mmCIF file of C-alpha atoms in Angstrom:
data_model
loop_
_atom_site.group_PDB
_atom_site.id
_atom_site.type_symbol
_atom_site.label_atom_id
_atom_site.label_comp_id
_atom_site.label_asym_id
_atom_site.label_seq_id
_atom_site.Cartn_x
_atom_site.Cartn_y
_atom_site.Cartn_z
ATOM 1 C CA GLN A 142 219.503 190.202 192.524
ATOM 2 C CA ARG A 143 216.285 192.248 194.705
ATOM 3 C CA TYR A 144 214.026 191.240 191.265
ATOM 4 C CA GLN A 145 214.394 187.676 192.261
ATOM 5 C CA TYR A 146 214.015 187.767 195.355
ATOM 6 C CA GLU A 147 210.684 189.911 194.794
ATOM 7 C CA GLU A 148 209.878 187.224 192.668
ATOM 8 C CA THR A 149 210.058 184.825 195.177
ATOM 9 C CA ILE A 150 207.772 186.931 197.572
ATOM 10 C CA ALA A 151 205.255 187.147 194.856
ATOM 11 C CA SER A 152 204.519 183.496 194.697
ATOM 12 C CA PHE A 153 204.209 183.853 198.092
ATOM 13 C CA PHE A 154 201.428 186.025 197.750
ATOM 14 C CA ALA A 155 200.043 184.151 194.501
ATOM 15 C CA ARG A 156 200.021 181.543 196.954
ATOM 16 C CA ILE A 157 197.585 183.265 199.581
ATOM 17 C CA ASN A 158 195.223 184.930 196.464
ATOM 18 C CA PHE A 159 196.697 187.523 195.284
ATOM 19 C CA ARG A 160 198.010 187.979 192.035
ATOM 20 C CA GLY A 161 199.924 189.312 189.080
ATOM 21 C CA VAL A 162 200.200 192.906 189.330
ATOM 22 C CA LYS A 163 199.170 193.263 192.545
ATOM 23 C CA ALA A 164 201.571 189.822 194.045
ATOM 24 C CA ARG A 165 204.349 191.966 192.728
ATOM 25 C CA ARG A 166 203.358 195.373 194.539
ATOM 26 C CA MET A 167 203.019 192.675 197.965
ATOM 27 C CA ALA A 168 206.430 191.662 196.764
ATOM 28 C CA ARG A 169 207.995 195.001 196.427
ATOM 29 C CA LEU A 170 206.228 196.415 200.102
ATOM 30 C CA GLY A 171 208.262 192.683 201.453
ATOM 31 C CA CYS A 172 211.794 193.807 199.944
ATOM 32 C CA ILE A 173 211.959 197.462 200.254
ATOM 33 C CA LEU A 174 209.957 198.515 203.853
ATOM 34 C CA LEU A 175 209.633 194.865 205.510
ATOM 35 C CA GLY A 176 213.568 193.632 205.104
ATOM 36 C CA LEU A 177 212.009 190.701 204.461
ATOM 37 C CA CYS A 178 213.825 189.405 201.420
ATOM 38 C CA SER A 179 216.680 186.967 202.961
ATOM 39 C CA LEU A 180 214.188 185.756 204.849
ATOM 40 C CA VAL A 181 211.456 184.873 202.552
ATOM 41 C CA VAL A 182 214.029 183.193 200.512
ATOM 42 C CA ALA A 183 215.287 181.205 203.019
ATOM 43 C CA THR A 184 212.110 179.850 203.902
ATOM 44 C CA LEU A 185 209.739 179.458 200.707
ATOM 45 C CA THR A 186 211.966 177.007 198.649
ATOM 46 C CA ALA A 187 208.902 174.694 197.620
ATOM 47 C CA PRO A 188 209.075 174.336 193.672
ATOM 48 C CA LEU A 189 206.126 176.062 191.925
ATOM 49 C CA ALA A 190 204.359 174.600 188.741
ATOM 50 C CA PRO A 191 205.468 176.445 185.211
ATOM 51 C CA GLY A 192 203.085 179.946 184.603
ATOM 52 C CA VAL A 193 201.346 178.990 188.264
ATOM 53 C CA LEU A 194 201.682 182.463 189.774
ATOM 54 C CA CYS A 195 200.517 183.856 185.702
ATOM 55 C CA ASP A 196 197.369 184.377 184.251
ATOM 56 C CA CYS A 197 196.528 187.161 181.306
ATOM 57 C CA ALA A 198 195.862 190.038 183.312
ATOM 58 C CA GLY A 199 198.926 189.742 184.711
ATOM 59 C CA PHE A 200 201.503 188.807 181.803
ATOM 60 C CA CYS A 201 199.696 191.561 180.139
ATOM 61 C CA ALA A 202 200.676 193.978 182.696
ATOM 62 C CA GLY A 203 203.961 192.739 182.659
ATOM 63 C CA ALA A 204 203.934 191.309 185.876
ATOM 64 C CA CYS A 205 204.960 187.577 184.904
ATOM 65 C CA SER A 206 205.534 185.393 181.810
ATOM 66 C CA LEU A 207 203.324 182.409 180.404
ATOM 67 C CA PRO A 208 203.351 179.817 180.139
ATOM 68 C CA MET A 209 206.977 178.947 182.071
ATOM 69 C CA ASN A 210 208.097 181.443 184.722
ATOM 70 C CA ALA A 211 210.800 183.823 183.427
ATOM 71 C CA THR A 212 214.894 183.136 183.408
ATOM 72 C CA PRO A 213 217.505 185.562 183.674
ATOM 73 C CA PRO A 214 218.572 186.886 180.051
ATOM 74 C CA SER A 215 220.149 184.025 178.254
ATOM 75 C CA THR A 216 221.637 182.530 175.012
ATOM 76 C CA LEU A 217 219.192 179.871 173.349
ATOM 77 C CA ASP A 218 220.548 177.066 171.277
ATOM 78 C CA LEU A 219 218.368 176.734 168.402
ATOM 79 C CA TYR A 220 216.996 174.903 165.114
ATOM 80 C CA ARG A 221 214.618 175.689 162.183
ATOM 81 C CA LEU A 222 214.213 173.535 159.010
ATOM 82 C CA THR A 223 213.718 175.252 156.717
ATOM 83 C CA PRO A 224 213.351 175.422 153.086
ATOM 84 C CA ASN A 225 216.470 177.245 151.641
ATOM 85 C CA ASN A 226 215.685 180.536 151.225
ATOM 86 C CA LEU A 227 214.358 181.462 153.859
ATOM 87 C CA THR A 228 216.991 181.971 156.371
ATOM 88 C CA ASP A 229 216.253 184.950 159.392
ATOM 89 C CA LEU A 230 214.110 184.372 162.766
ATOM 90 C CA VAL A 231 211.272 186.769 161.725
ATOM 91 C CA ASN A 232 207.966 185.355 162.922
ATOM 92 C CA LYS A 233 209.359 182.039 162.105
ATOM 93 C CA ASP A 234 209.467 178.713 165.334
ATOM 94 C CA THR A 235 212.110 177.425 165.979
ATOM 95 C CA GLY A 236 212.927 174.530 168.782
ATOM 96 C CA ASP A 237 215.904 172.774 171.461
ATOM 97 C CA VAL A 238 217.115 169.827 170.765
ATOM 98 C CA MET A 239 214.688 168.006 171.721
ATOM 99 C CA GLY A 240 211.727 169.813 169.975
ATOM 100 C CA ASP A 241 213.356 169.997 167.101
ATOM 101 C CA VAL A 242 213.638 165.258 167.034
ATOM 102 C CA PHE A 243 210.446 165.289 168.379
ATOM 103 C CA PHE A 244 209.495 167.565 165.697
ATOM 104 C CA VAL A 245 211.681 165.698 162.320
ATOM 105 C CA LEU A 246 210.558 162.403 163.793
ATOM 106 C CA ASN A 247 207.104 162.919 163.455
ATOM 107 C CA GLU A 248 207.794 164.140 159.523
ATOM 108 C CA TYR A 249 208.836 159.868 158.956
ATOM 109 C CA ASP A 250 205.352 159.180 157.585
ATOM 110 C CA MET A 251 204.979 162.853 155.634
ATOM 111 C CA PRO A 252 205.807 160.405 152.236
ATOM 112 C CA PHE A 253 203.215 158.197 153.096
ATOM 113 C CA ARG A 254 200.694 160.758 153.919
ATOM 114 C CA CYS A 255 201.058 162.937 151.053
ATOM 115 C CA ALA A 256 201.380 159.791 148.773
ATOM 116 C CA ASN A 257 197.631 158.517 149.981
ATOM 117 C CA GLY A 258 195.162 161.322 149.279
ATOM 118 C CA SER A 259 196.866 164.302 150.888
ATOM 119 C CA GLY A 260 198.221 165.813 148.150
ATOM 120 C CA SER A 261 201.335 167.896 147.804
ATOM 121 C CA ASN A 262 199.867 170.922 148.718
ATOM 122 C CA ALA A 263 198.180 169.382 152.208
ATOM 123 C CA ARG A 264 199.876 170.393 155.630
ATOM 124 C CA GLY A 265 203.870 169.867 155.618
ATOM 125 C CA CYS A 266 204.103 167.614 152.524
ATOM 126 C CA PHE A 267 206.177 171.188 151.372
ATOM 127 C CA LEU A 268 208.670 170.541 153.570
ATOM 128 C CA ASP A 269 210.207 167.682 151.961
ATOM 129 C CA VAL A 270 211.872 169.799 149.284
ATOM 130 C CA ASN A 271 215.213 171.535 149.128
ATOM 131 C CA ASN A 272 215.329 172.671 153.091
ATOM 132 C CA VAL A 273 218.753 172.968 155.651
ATOM 133 C CA ILE A 274 218.246 172.607 159.137
ATOM 134 C CA MET A 275 219.967 175.569 160.605
ATOM 135 C CA ARG A 276 221.426 175.738 163.980
ATOM 136 C CA PHE A 277 221.462 179.379 165.378
ATOM 137 C CA GLU A 278 222.670 181.029 168.936
ATOM 138 C CA VAL A 279 219.629 183.514 170.116
ATOM 139 C CA GLU A 280 219.698 185.776 172.762
ATOM 140 C CA VAL A 281 216.342 186.351 174.240
ATOM 141 C CA ASP A 282 215.717 188.165 177.438
ATOM 142 C CA GLY A 283 213.600 185.472 179.110
ATOM 143 C CA GLN A 284 210.204 187.393 179.827
ATOM 144 C CA PHE A 285 208.663 184.894 177.454
ATOM 145 C CA GLY A 286 205.236 184.603 176.714
ATOM 146 C CA PRO A 287 202.367 182.057 174.763
ATOM 147 C CA TYR A 288 204.020 180.185 171.527
ATOM 148 C CA LEU A 289 202.506 181.174 168.553
ATOM 149 C CA HIS A 290 202.673 179.213 165.042
ATOM 150 C CA CYS A 291 204.472 181.492 162.157
ATOM 151 C CA ASN A 292 203.257 179.983 159.041
ATOM 152 C CA PRO A 293 203.841 181.237 155.387
ATOM 153 C CA PRO A 294 200.321 181.865 154.143
ATOM 154 C CA SER A 295 197.175 178.957 154.083
ATOM 155 C CA ASN A 296 196.592 177.809 150.183
ATOM 156 C CA GLY A 297 192.883 177.458 151.794
ATOM 157 C CA ARG A 298 192.788 173.765 152.186
ATOM 158 C CA GLY A 299 194.605 172.483 154.959
ATOM 159 C CA GLY A 300 197.970 173.166 153.478
ATOM 160 C CA ASN A 301 200.453 176.485 152.846
ATOM 161 C CA ILE A 302 202.040 178.561 149.674
ATOM 162 C CA PRO A 303 205.019 180.917 149.367
ATOM 163 C CA GLY A 304 204.666 184.512 151.329
ATOM 164 C CA PRO A 305 205.498 185.965 153.958
ATOM 165 C CA PHE A 306 205.662 184.518 157.044
ATOM 166 C CA ALA A 307 202.734 185.365 160.139
ATOM 167 C CA CYS A 308 202.352 184.738 163.739
ATOM 168 C CA ALA A 309 199.478 183.726 165.264
ATOM 169 C CA PRO A 310 197.734 181.599 168.135
ATOM 170 C CA GLY A 311 195.781 177.869 167.726
ATOM 171 C CA GLY A 312 196.803 174.921 165.173
ATOM 172 C CA SER A 313 200.629 173.055 165.555
ATOM 173 C CA ARG A 314 202.963 172.072 163.941
ATOM 174 C CA GLY A 315 201.639 168.591 162.074
ATOM 175 C CA GLY A 316 198.505 168.688 163.352
ATOM 176 C CA GLY A 317 196.755 169.455 166.708
ATOM 177 C CA PRO A 318 194.356 170.740 169.210
ATOM 178 C CA PRO A 319 192.271 173.785 167.895
ATOM 179 C CA PRO A 320 192.888 177.172 168.961
ATOM 180 C CA PRO A 321 192.981 178.071 172.171
ATOM 181 C CA PRO A 322 190.098 180.818 172.982
ATOM 182 C CA ARG A 323 191.957 184.023 173.780
ATOM 183 C CA ASN A 324 192.786 185.635 177.439
ATOM 184 C CA THR A 325 194.150 181.680 177.839
ATOM 185 C CA SER A 326 197.051 181.078 179.558
ATOM 186 C CA ALA A 327 197.991 179.697 175.962
ATOM 187 C CA TYR A 328 196.929 182.981 174.445
ATOM 188 C CA CYS A 329 196.533 186.350 176.023
ATOM 189 C CA ALA A 330 194.936 188.749 173.670
ATOM 190 C CA CYS A 331 197.545 192.356 174.452
ATOM 191 C CA PRO A 332 200.545 193.566 172.272
ATOM 192 C CA ARG A 333 202.666 191.896 174.767
ATOM 193 C CA THR A 334 202.455 188.932 173.565
ATOM 194 C CA ASN A 335 203.619 189.469 170.236
ATOM 195 C CA ARG A 336 206.548 191.200 171.645
ATOM 196 C CA THR A 337 207.992 188.326 174.084
ATOM 197 C CA VAL A 338 209.518 185.046 172.770
ATOM 198 C CA GLY A 339 206.910 181.833 172.014
ATOM 199 C CA GLU A 340 207.229 178.870 174.316
ATOM 200 C CA GLN A 341 205.558 175.573 174.763
ATOM 201 C CA ARG A 342 206.717 172.392 175.940
ATOM 202 C CA VAL A 343 205.307 170.100 173.628
ATOM 203 C CA SER A 344 204.224 167.473 176.126
ATOM 204 C CA MET A 345 202.002 170.099 177.378
ATOM 205 C CA GLN A 346 200.282 170.701 174.164
ATOM 206 C CA PHE A 347 200.935 166.720 173.058
ATOM 207 C CA GLY A 348 201.540 164.531 176.262
ATOM 208 C CA SER A 349 197.803 163.905 176.447
ATOM 209 C CA PHE A 350 197.297 162.325 173.191
ATOM 210 C CA GLY A 351 197.316 159.115 172.074
ATOM 211 C CA GLY A 352 199.140 156.725 169.218
ATOM 212 C CA PHE A 353 202.161 158.167 168.562
ATOM 213 C CA ILE A 354 203.148 161.639 169.158
ATOM 214 C CA GLY A 355 201.496 161.729 172.526
ATOM 215 C CA PRO A 356 204.315 159.287 174.406
ATOM 216 C CA LEU A 357 206.637 160.470 172.139
ATOM 217 C CA SER A 358 206.555 164.402 173.053
ATOM 218 C CA ARG A 359 206.771 162.497 176.733
ATOM 219 C CA LYS A 360 209.646 161.068 176.416
ATOM 220 C CA LEU A 361 211.470 163.987 174.594
ATOM 221 C CA ASP A 362 209.791 166.812 176.353
ATOM 222 C CA GLY A 363 211.337 169.514 174.247
ATOM 223 C CA LEU A 364 211.074 173.217 173.836
ATOM 224 C CA TRP A 365 209.920 175.213 170.486
ATOM 225 C CA PHE A 366 210.122 178.836 170.611
ATOM 226 C CA SER A 367 208.354 181.702 168.637
ATOM 227 C CA THR A 368 210.234 184.927 167.515
ATOM 228 C CA THR A 369 207.902 187.768 166.320
ATOM 229 C CA ARG A 370 208.893 190.725 164.506
ATOM 230 C CA ALA A 371 207.412 193.191 166.980
ATOM 231 C CA GLY A 372 209.958 191.890 169.121
ATOM 232 C CA ASP A 373 212.973 191.137 167.383
ATOM 233 C CA CYS A 374 216.010 193.488 168.487
ATOM 234 C CA GLY A 375 218.235 193.219 165.634
ATOM 235 C CA SER A 376 221.187 194.626 165.772
ATOM 236 C CA ALA A 377 220.738 196.374 169.568
ATOM 237 C CA ALA A 378 220.968 194.666 172.402
ATOM 238 C CA VAL A 379 218.495 192.718 173.781
ATOM 239 C CA GLY A 380 215.640 194.846 176.081
ATOM 240 C CA THR A 381 216.007 197.931 173.615
ATOM 241 C CA GLY A 382 212.930 199.449 173.618
ATOM 242 C CA GLY A 383 210.891 196.983 174.867
ATOM 243 C CA CYS A 384 212.986 194.445 172.275
ATOM 244 C CA SER A 385 213.141 191.010 173.259
ATOM 245 C CA TRP A 386 215.390 189.182 171.182
ATOM 246 C CA ARG A 387 218.175 188.741 168.925
ATOM 247 C CA THR A 388 220.447 186.497 166.195
ATOM 248 C CA LYS A 389 223.163 186.335 168.000
ATOM 249 C CA ALA A 390 224.882 183.592 165.290
ATOM 250 C CA VAL A 391 224.115 181.086 162.984
ATOM 251 C CA VAL A 392 225.650 177.798 163.622
ATOM 252 C CA LYS A 393 225.944 176.004 161.064
ATOM 253 C CA ALA A 394 223.714 175.082 158.375
ATOM 254 C CA VAL A 395 223.150 171.623 157.007
ATOM 255 C CA ASN A 396 221.142 169.500 154.300
ATOM 256 C CA ALA A 397 218.183 168.655 155.922
ATOM 257 C CA SER A 398 217.885 165.189 154.381
ATOM 258 C CA CYS A 399 221.631 164.449 155.994
ATOM 259 C CA VAL A 400 219.878 164.930 159.423
ATOM 260 C CA GLN A 401 217.212 163.105 158.563
ATOM 261 C CA ARG A 402 218.878 160.221 156.972
ATOM 262 C CA SER A 403 220.746 160.064 159.963
ATOM 263 C CA LEU A 404 217.787 159.802 162.563
ATOM 264 C CA TYR A 405 215.355 157.306 160.276
ATOM 265 C CA SER A 406 218.542 154.714 159.759
ATOM 266 C CA ASN A 407 218.932 155.165 163.425
ATOM 267 C CA VAL A 408 216.099 153.825 164.347
ATOM 268 C CA GLU A 409 215.730 151.444 161.130
ATOM 269 C CA SER A 410 218.110 149.657 162.341
ATOM 270 C CA LYS A 411 217.306 148.850 165.755
ATOM 271 C CA ASN A 412 214.553 146.750 163.724
ATOM 272 C CA VAL A 413 215.762 145.026 161.144
ATOM 273 C CA SER A 414 213.260 142.212 160.670
ATOM 274 C CA CYS A 415 210.230 144.312 161.121
ATOM 275 C CA PHE A 416 211.194 146.165 158.602
ATOM 276 C CA ALA A 417 211.955 143.746 156.262
ATOM 277 C CA SER A 418 208.578 142.019 156.288
ATOM 278 C CA CYS A 419 207.086 145.512 154.776
ATOM 279 C CA PRO A 420 206.106 145.633 151.562
ATOM 280 C CA GLY A 421 209.248 147.253 149.013
ATOM 281 C CA ALA A 422 211.872 146.626 151.005
ATOM 282 C CA THR A 423 215.013 147.277 150.155
ATOM 283 C CA PRO A 424 218.423 145.088 152.427
ATOM 284 C CA PRO A 425 219.852 147.516 154.513
ATOM 285 C CA PRO A 426 221.798 150.058 154.642
ATOM 286 C CA ALA A 427 219.107 150.802 152.114
ATOM 287 C CA PRO A 428 216.681 153.473 154.090
ATOM 288 C CA ALA A 429 212.474 151.765 154.437
ATOM 289 C CA ASN A 430 210.111 152.452 151.760
ATOM 290 C CA ARG A 431 208.469 155.026 154.021
ATOM 291 C CA SER A 432 205.155 154.965 151.710
ATOM 292 C CA THR A 433 204.155 152.057 153.473
ATOM 293 C CA ALA A 434 201.641 152.043 156.315
ATOM 294 C CA CYS A 435 204.061 148.774 157.749
ATOM 295 C CA ALA A 436 207.131 150.763 157.594
ATOM 296 C CA VAL A 437 205.380 153.162 159.703
ATOM 297 C CA ASP A 438 204.215 151.322 162.549
ATOM 298 C CA CYS A 439 207.522 149.552 162.176
ATOM 299 C CA PHE A 440 208.818 152.727 162.926
ATOM 300 C CA GLN A 441 206.806 154.171 165.205
ATOM 301 C CA GLN A 442 207.311 151.278 167.580
ATOM 302 C CA THR A 443 210.780 151.168 167.445
ATOM 303 C CA ALA A 444 211.187 154.892 168.322
ATOM 304 C CA LEU A 445 209.074 154.547 171.603
ATOM 305 C CA GLY A 446 211.519 152.014 172.671
ATOM 306 C CA LEU A 447 213.868 153.544 172.612
ATOM 307 C CA SER A 448 215.419 155.949 175.043
ATOM 308 C CA ALA A 449 215.527 159.916 174.876
ATOM 309 C CA SER A 450 219.192 159.829 174.618
ATOM 310 C CA GLU A 451 218.835 157.187 171.912
ATOM 311 C CA LEU A 452 217.205 159.245 169.418
ATOM 312 C CA VAL A 453 218.892 162.454 170.101
ATOM 313 C CA GLN A 454 222.429 160.896 169.778
ATOM 314 C CA PRO A 455 222.259 160.794 165.639
ATOM 315 C CA TRP A 456 220.980 165.319 165.981
ATOM 316 C CA VAL A 457 224.119 165.917 167.832
ATOM 317 C CA ASP A 458 226.683 163.667 165.777
ATOM 318 C CA ALA A 459 224.832 166.222 162.357
ATOM 319 C CA PHE A 460 226.118 169.256 164.014
ATOM 320 C CA GLY A 461 229.248 168.432 165.292
ATOM 321 C CA SER A 462 231.102 167.283 162.939
ATOM 322 C CA ASN A 463 230.971 167.531 158.749
ATOM 323 C CA ASP A 464 232.469 164.290 158.405
ATOM 324 C CA PRO A 465 229.989 161.311 157.443
ATOM 325 C CA THR A 466 232.283 158.634 158.635
ATOM 326 C CA LYS A 467 231.810 160.396 162.145
ATOM 327 C CA GLY A 468 227.868 160.695 161.298
ATOM 328 C CA GLY A 469 228.425 164.514 161.144
ATOM 329 C CA CYS A 470 226.855 166.349 157.793
ATOM 330 C CA PRO A 471 228.757 168.685 156.109
ATOM 331 C CA ALA A 472 228.108 172.175 156.227
ATOM 332 C CA CYS A 473 226.152 173.738 153.916
ATOM 333 C CA THR A 474 227.011 177.879 152.076
ATOM 334 C CA LEU A 475 225.067 180.402 151.416
ATOM 335 C CA ASN A 476 225.548 182.247 148.129
ATOM 336 C CA ASP A 477 224.787 186.131 146.837
ATOM 337 C CA ALA A 478 221.541 184.973 146.874
ATOM 338 C CA GLY A 479 220.547 184.110 150.003
ATOM 339 C CA ALA A 480 219.656 180.944 149.770
ATOM 340 C CA TYR A 481 222.351 178.106 150.849
ATOM 341 C CA THR A 482 223.481 175.651 148.809
ATOM 342 C CA CYS A 483 224.645 171.388 149.892
ATOM 343 C CA PRO A 484 226.941 169.334 149.622
ATOM 344 C CA GLN A 485 225.401 166.046 148.159
ATOM 345 C CA THR A 486 225.942 163.079 150.881
ATOM 346 C CA LEU A 487 224.912 159.251 150.317
#
């Protein structure tokens, strides 16, 4: 409890230009020597913007968290779209429900992109083969750091090839701005960056973009997370030896195509006439021809007209049941080779 009081008092000193470690030291003086904790907690109640107290000096010294303010230790409900034989979270990126729905909805145009000059090894094209979406319970210490982009090796042409995943700042999942400069709130060049659980609100990265990605990021306002090897607790308790996260449980793994089909058909069903006007259209409930620009335009316009809850409900249903008649996706099973085998779904 005293730690929470110190956080509040630290925010006060930060507002009067004491930052990072200095604010923390002043807060401890206030709590321990002056006994002002209760008074400050009662009076300093104005909300602070995410990460407002923190710069790289404070973060690297362990005095604060970036880019969001620290939270108590907790268990997060996280998801990952992944090849069926990559089933761990070491050096991997994940998202909460809103964060991963944002990611998957942005993949609707993948057949169009991959069929129109990008090539089979272009960024993201590899994501359409033998994938599952896994749901995890992940224990975290709440001391978040800058989000890192964890990917397999690059093929040197904007795509990826199989190999060990590594995490680094910059780039983005599915496209985005250039890498941030070192020693900014987007990336702090110190060992702590590689130990903390990275966190990023997608609207903070993509919210200023035009087209489809910006408005969708603001509508869903999800979170992405990165979990590194250096921060992995393994079987130890979170916090042991400075570790920051551990996989508590794999809740469910499902065929990615089942979830994608549910999300996409939900949008397509809301504007049947638009999709029917596109080349190669097939009568519903058959899926639209996603390799045409017309279908992509229909999808994006329709999706932006729906509420966040309307966009997300098929995802919730997919993981909430194994029964396809209830919108559920059947659970996949892990085989002896360490890969998931999934039931065929119509």
